[in-house]
Coordinates of C-alpha atoms and ligand atoms in Angstrom, one line a residue:
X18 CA -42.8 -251.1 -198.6
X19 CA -43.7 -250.6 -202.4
X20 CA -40.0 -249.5 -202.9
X21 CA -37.1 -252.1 -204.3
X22 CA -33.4 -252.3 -203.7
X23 CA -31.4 -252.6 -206.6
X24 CA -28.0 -253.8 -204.9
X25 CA -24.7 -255.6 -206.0
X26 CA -23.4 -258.4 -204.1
X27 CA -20.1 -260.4 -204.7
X28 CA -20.3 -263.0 -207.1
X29 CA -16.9 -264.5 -206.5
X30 CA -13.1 -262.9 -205.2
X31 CA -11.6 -261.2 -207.6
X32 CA -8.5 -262.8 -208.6
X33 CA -5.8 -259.7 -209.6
X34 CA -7.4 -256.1 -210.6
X35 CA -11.9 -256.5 -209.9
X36 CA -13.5 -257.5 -212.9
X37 CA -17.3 -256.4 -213.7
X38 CA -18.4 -260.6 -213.4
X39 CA -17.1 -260.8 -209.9
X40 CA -20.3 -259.0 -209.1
X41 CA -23.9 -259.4 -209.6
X42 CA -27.2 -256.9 -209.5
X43 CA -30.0 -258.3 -207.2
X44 CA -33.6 -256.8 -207.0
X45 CA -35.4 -257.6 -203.7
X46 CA -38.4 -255.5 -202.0
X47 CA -37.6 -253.2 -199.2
X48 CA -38.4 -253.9 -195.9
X49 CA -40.5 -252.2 -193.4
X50 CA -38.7 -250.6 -190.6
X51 CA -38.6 -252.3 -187.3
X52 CA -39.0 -250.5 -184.0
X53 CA -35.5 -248.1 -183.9
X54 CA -35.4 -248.4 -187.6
X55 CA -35.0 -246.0 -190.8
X56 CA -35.3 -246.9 -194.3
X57 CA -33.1 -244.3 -196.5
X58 CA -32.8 -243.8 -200.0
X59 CA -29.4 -243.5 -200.7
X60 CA -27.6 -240.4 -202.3
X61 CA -24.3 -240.9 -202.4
X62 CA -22.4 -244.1 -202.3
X63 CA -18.4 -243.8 -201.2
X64 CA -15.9 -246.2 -203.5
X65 CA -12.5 -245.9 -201.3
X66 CA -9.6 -248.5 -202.0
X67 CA -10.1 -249.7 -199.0
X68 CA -13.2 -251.6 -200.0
X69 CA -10.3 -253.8 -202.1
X70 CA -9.4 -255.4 -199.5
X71 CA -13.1 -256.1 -198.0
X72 CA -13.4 -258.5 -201.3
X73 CA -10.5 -260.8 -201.0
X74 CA -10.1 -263.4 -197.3
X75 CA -6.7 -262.2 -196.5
X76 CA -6.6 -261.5 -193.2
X77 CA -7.2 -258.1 -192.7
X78 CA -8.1 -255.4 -189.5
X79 CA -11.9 -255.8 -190.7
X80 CA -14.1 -259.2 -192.7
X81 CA -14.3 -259.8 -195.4
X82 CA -17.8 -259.1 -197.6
X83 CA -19.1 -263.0 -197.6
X84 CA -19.8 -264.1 -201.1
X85 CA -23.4 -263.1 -201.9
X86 CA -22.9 -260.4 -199.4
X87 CA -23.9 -256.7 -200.7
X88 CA -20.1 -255.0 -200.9
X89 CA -20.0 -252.9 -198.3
X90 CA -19.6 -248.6 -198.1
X91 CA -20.4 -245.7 -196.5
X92 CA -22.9 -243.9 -198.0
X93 CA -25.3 -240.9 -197.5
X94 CA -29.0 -241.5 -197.9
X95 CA -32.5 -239.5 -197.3
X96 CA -34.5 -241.0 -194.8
X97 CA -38.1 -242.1 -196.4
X98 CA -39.1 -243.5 -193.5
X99 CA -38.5 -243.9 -189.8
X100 CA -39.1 -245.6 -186.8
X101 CA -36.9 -243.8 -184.8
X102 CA -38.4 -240.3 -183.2
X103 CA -34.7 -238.9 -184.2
X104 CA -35.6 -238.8 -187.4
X105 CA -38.1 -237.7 -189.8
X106 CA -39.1 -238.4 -193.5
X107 CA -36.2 -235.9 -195.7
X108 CA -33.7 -236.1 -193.0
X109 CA -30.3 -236.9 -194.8
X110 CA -27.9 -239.3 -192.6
X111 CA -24.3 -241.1 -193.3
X112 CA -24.1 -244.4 -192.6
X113 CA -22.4 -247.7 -193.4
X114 CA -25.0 -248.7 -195.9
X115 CA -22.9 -251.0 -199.0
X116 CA -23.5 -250.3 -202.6
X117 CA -27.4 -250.5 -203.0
X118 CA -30.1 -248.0 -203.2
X119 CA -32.2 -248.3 -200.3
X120 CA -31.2 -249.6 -196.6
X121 CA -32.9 -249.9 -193.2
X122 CA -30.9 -249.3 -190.5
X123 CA -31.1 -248.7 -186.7
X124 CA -31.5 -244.8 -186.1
X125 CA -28.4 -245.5 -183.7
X126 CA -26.4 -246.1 -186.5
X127 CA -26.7 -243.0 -188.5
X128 CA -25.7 -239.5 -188.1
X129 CA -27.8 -237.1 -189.2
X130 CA -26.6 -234.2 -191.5
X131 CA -27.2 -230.6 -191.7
X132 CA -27.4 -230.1 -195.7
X133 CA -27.1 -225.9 -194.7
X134 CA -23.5 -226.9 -192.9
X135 CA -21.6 -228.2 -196.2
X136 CA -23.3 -230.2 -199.4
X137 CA -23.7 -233.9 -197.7
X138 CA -21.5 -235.4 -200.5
X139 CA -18.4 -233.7 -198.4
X140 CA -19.7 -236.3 -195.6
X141 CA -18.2 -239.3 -197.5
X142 CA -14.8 -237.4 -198.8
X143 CA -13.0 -233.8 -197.2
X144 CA -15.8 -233.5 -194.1
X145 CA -15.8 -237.2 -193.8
X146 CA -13.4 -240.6 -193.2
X147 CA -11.2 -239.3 -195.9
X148 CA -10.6 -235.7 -194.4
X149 CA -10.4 -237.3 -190.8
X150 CA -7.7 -240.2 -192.0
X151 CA -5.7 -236.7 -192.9
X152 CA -5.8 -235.3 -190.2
X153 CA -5.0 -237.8 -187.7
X154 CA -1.8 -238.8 -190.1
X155 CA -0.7 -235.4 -190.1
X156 CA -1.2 -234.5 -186.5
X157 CA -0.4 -238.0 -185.5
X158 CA 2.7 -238.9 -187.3
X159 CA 3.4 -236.1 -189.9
X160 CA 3.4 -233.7 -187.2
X161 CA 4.6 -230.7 -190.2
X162 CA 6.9 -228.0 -188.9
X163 CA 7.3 -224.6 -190.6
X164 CA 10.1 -225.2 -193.3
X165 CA 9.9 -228.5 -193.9
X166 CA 9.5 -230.5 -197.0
X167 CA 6.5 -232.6 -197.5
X168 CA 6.0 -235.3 -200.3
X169 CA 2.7 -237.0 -200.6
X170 CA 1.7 -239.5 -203.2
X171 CA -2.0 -240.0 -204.6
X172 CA -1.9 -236.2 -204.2
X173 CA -5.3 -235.5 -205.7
X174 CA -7.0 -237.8 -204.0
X175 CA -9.4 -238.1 -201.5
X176 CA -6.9 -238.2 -198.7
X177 CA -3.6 -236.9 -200.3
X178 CA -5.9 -233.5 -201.1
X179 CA -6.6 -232.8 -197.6
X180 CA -3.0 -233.9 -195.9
X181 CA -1.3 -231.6 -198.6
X182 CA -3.4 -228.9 -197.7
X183 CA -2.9 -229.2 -193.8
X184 CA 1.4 -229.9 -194.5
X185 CA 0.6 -226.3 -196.4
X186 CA -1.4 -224.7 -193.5
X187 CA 1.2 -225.4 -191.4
X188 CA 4.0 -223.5 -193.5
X189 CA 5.9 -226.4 -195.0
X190 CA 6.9 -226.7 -198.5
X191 CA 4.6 -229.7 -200.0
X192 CA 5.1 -231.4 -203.3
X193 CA 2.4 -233.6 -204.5
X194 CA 3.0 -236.8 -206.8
X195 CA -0.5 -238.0 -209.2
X196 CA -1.2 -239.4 -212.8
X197 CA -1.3 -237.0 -215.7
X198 CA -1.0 -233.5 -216.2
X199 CA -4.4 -232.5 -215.0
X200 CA -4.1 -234.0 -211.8
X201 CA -0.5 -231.9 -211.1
X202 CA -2.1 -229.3 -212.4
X203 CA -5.2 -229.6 -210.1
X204 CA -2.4 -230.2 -207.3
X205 CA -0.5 -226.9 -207.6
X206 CA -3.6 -224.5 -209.1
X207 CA -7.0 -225.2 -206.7
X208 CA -4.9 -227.2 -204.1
X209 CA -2.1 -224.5 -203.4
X210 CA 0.9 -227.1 -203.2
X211 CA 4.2 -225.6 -204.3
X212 CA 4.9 -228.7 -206.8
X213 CA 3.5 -231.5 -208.2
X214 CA 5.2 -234.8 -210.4
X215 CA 3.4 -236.6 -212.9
X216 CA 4.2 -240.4 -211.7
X217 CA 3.4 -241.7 -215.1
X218 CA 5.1 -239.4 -217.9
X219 CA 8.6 -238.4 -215.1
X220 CA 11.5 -240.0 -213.7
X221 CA 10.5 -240.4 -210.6
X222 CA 13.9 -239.9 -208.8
X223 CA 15.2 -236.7 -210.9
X224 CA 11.9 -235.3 -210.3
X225 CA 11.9 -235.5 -206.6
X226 CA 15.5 -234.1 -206.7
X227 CA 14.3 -231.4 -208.7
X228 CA 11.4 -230.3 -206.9
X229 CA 13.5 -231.3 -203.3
X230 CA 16.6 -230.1 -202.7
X231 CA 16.9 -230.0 -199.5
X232 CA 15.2 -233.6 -198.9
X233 CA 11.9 -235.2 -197.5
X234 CA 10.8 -234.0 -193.9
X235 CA 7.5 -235.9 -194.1
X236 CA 6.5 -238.5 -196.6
X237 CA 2.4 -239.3 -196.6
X238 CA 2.2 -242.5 -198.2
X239 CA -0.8 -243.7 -200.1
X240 CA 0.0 -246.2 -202.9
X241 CA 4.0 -247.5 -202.3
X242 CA 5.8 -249.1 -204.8
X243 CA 8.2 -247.3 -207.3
X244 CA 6.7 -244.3 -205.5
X245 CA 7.8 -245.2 -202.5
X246 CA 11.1 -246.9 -203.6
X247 CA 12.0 -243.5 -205.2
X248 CA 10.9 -241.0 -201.9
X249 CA 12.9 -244.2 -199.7
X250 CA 16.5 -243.0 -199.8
X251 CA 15.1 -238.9 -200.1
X252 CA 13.9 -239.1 -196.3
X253 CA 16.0 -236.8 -194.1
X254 CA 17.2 -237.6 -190.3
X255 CA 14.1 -237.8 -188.3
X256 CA 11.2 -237.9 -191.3
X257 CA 7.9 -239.4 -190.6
X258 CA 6.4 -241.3 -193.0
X259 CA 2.9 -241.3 -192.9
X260 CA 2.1 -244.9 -193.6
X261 CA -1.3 -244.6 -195.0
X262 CA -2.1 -247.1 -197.6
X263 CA -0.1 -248.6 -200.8
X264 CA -3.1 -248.9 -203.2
X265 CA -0.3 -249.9 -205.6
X266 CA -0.1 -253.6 -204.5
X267 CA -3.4 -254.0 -203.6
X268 CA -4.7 -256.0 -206.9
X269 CA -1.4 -258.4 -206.4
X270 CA -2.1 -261.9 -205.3
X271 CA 1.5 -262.4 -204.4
X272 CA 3.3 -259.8 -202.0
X273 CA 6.5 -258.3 -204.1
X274 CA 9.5 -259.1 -203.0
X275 CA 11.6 -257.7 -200.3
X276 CA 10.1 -256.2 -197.4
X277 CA 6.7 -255.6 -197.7
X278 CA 5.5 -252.6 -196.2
X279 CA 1.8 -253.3 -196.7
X280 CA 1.3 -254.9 -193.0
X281 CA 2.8 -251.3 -191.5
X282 CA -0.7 -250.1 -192.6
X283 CA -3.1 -253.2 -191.5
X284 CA -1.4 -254.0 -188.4
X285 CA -0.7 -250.0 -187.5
X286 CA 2.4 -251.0 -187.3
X287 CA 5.2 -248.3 -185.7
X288 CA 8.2 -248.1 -187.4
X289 CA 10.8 -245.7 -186.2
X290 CA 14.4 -245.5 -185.8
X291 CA 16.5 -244.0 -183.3
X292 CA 20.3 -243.6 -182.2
X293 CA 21.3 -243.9 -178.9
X294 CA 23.2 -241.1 -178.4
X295 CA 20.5 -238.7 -178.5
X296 CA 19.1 -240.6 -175.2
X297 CA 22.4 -240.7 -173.5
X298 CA 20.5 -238.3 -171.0
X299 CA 19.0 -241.5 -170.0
X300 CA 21.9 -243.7 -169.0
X301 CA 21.0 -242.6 -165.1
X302 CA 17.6 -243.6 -165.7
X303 CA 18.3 -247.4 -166.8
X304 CA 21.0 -247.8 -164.7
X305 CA 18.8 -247.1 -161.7
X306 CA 16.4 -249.8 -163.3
X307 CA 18.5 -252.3 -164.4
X308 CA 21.6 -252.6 -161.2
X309 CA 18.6 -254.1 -158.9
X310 CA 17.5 -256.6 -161.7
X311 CA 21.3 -257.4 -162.2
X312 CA 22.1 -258.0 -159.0
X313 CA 19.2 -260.3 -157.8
X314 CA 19.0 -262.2 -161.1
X315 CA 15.7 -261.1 -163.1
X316 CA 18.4 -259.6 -165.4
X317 CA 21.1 -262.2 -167.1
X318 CA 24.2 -261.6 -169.4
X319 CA 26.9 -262.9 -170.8
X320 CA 30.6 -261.4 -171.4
X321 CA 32.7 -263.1 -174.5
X322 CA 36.4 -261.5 -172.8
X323 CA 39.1 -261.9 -175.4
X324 CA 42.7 -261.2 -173.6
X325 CA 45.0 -257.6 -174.9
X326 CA 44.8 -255.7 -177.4
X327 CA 46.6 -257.7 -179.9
X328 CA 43.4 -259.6 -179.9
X329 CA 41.2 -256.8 -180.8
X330 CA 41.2 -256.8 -184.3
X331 CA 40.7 -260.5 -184.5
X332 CA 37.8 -260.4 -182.4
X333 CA 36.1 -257.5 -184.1
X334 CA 35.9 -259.6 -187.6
X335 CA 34.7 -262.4 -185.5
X336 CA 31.5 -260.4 -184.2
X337 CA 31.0 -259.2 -187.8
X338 CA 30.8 -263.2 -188.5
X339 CA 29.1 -264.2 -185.9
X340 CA 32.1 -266.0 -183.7
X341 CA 31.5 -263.7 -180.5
X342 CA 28.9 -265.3 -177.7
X343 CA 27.6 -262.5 -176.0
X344 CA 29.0 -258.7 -175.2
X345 CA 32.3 -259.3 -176.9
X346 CA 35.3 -257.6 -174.2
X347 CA 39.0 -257.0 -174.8
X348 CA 40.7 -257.4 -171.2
X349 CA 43.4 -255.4 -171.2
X350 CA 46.2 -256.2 -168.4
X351 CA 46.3 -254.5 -165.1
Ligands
NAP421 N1 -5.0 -245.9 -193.1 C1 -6.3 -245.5 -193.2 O1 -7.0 -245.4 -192.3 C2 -6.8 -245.0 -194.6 C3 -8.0 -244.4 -194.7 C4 -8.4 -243.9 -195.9 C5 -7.6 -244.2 -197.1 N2 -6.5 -244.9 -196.9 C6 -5.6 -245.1 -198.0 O2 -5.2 -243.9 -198.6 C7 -4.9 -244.0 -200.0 C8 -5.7 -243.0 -200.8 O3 -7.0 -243.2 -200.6 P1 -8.1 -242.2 -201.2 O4 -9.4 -242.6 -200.7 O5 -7.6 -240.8 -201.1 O6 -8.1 -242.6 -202.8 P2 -7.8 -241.6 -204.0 O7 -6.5 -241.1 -203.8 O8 -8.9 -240.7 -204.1 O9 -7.8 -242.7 -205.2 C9 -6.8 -243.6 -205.4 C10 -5.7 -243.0 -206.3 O10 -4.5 -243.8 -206.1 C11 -3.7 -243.6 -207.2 N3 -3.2 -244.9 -207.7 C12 -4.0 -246.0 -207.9 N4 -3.2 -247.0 -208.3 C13 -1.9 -246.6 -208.3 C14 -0.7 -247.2 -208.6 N5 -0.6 -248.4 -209.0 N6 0.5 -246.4 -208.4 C15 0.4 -245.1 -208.0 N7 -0.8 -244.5 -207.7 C16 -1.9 -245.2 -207.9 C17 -4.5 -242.9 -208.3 O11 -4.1 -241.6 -208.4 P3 -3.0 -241.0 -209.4 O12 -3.6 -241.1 -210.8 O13 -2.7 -239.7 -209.0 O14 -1.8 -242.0 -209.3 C18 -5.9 -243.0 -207.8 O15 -6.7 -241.9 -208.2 C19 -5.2 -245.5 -200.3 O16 -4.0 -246.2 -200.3 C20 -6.1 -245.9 -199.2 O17 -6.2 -247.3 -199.0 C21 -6.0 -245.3 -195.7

């Protein structure tokens, strides 16, 4: 084709925060369309914090962009030409396309948009991963009730935007956390949340006891550290915390020290605590299970029997140290 792709590739891994030299501008021709193929001119290129991690080798849920490799996105694009009878010169389509101006694609790849539906920018944020990463953390794991109190951080984003809006939707009280006054202000005016702290210019702590009182039912997280260290030790009995990303640390080369949350969100880790006593409805359930195990040896255990009660105070600091070997028993006399 007579057309040329202006693209940026990765230069070298950025070591910390990107710099503009880990990346380099290429010109090269674009290529006719195969069989099955589209060639789009792109419109809209999506930059999401994910695409962080696509430029460093740490082991991650997807690979890494090879060096030389265009960085990769999502992007929307008008089809200039096609090989594929689903689509037609003008068509707009989403697809995985990397930051450049043309790509040619399979026709399998793309999904075609309607531009009368919703402007075809909306396909890369509130219509598109973005607004879907909402909702499936808020239906999923938020699960909002009517009265509750729901904190998310990044509040003005891409993400925190829509998952704010559907905590509201479903009646809770939702109180939004971003950088700068225009972005609280954006929170609470257009976005209809019932507060919003400035992360940079407030103490974090005070400001979440100000704004609420009555704890955190549902925490959506987005960027973790001090925002996360502060909403921590807010979370009422039985909060979910949304574990969606902690842009925060994502520019460190060394993880921070204590636990490090950031795997919850690679891995999809499930974190959750419980208490037995609210299963104690149960206890017929495993007993019924484990007796036959028990009995014919696929189950094994071992008793630590200290005699009388004299001995009971004894052995209890020995368990908090470590001296019992097994369940640790007082045997009390007959
Ligand atoms: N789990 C998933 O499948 C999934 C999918 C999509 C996105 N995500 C995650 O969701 C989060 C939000 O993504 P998004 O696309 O909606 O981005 P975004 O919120 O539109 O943009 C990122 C925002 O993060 C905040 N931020 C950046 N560095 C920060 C820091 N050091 N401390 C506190 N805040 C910081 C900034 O907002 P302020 O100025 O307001 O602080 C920034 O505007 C990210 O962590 C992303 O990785 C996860």
């Amino acid at each position: 084709m007579t057309e040329t792709n202006r693209r940026i590739v990765l230069r070298r891994r950025p070591v910390g925060m990107p710099v503009p030299d880990d990346f380099a501008f290429e010109e090269v021709p674009v290529p006719e369309p195969a069989e099955g193929e589209v060639v789009l001119k792109h419109l809209y290129l999506s930059l999401d914090p994910y695409q962080r991690g696509r430029l460093s080798e740490a082991k991650s849920y997807a690979a890494p962009v090879p060096i030389g490799g265009v960085v990769e996105c999502r992007a929307v694009g008008r089809v200039l030409a096609s090989r594929d009878g689903r689509f037609a010169p003008g068509d707009v389509a989403l697809g995985g396309f990397g930051w450049q101006t043309h790509s040619v694609m399979p026709g399998r790849q793309l999904l075609k948009l309607d531009p009368a539906e919703a402007p075809v920018s909306t396909a890369l944020g509130v219509l598109g991963m973005p607004g879907l990463t909402a909702h499936v953390g808020m239906s999923d794991i938020g699960q909002p009730k009517k009265g509750e109190t729901v904190v998310v951080s990044a509040a003005s984003g891409a993400v925190g935007a829509v998952a704010g809006q559907l905590a509201r939707l479903a009646g809770c009280r939702v109180v939004g956390i971003a950088g700068g006054a225009e972005k609280c202000r954006f929170v609470i005016e257009t976005l209809g949340f019932d507060a919003a702290i400035d992360h940079r210019a407030e103490d974090l702590a005070a400001a979440l006891d100000r704004t609420c009182p009555d704890g955190i039912d549902v925490y959506w997280e987005n960027v973790g550290g001090a925002v996360q260290a502060a909403v921590f030790p807010r979370l009422n009995d039985f909060a979910r915390m949304v574990m969606c990303g902690m842009i925060a640390q994502y520019n460190d080369a060394d993880p921070p020290p204590g636990p490090n949350l950031g795997p919850v969100v690679r891995k999809r880790l499930r974190i959750q605590g419980f208490i037995v006593s609210d299963q104690w409805h149960r206890l017929a359930e495993w007993r019924a299970l484990a007796a036959p195990m028990l009995r014919d040896g696929r189950l094994r255990h071992r008793e630590d029997v200290v005699e009388g009660l004299e001995a009971t105070p004894a052995a209890f600091i020995g368990l908090l140290q470590g001296r019992n070997f097994g369940k640790l028993l007082v045997r009390l006399p007959e």
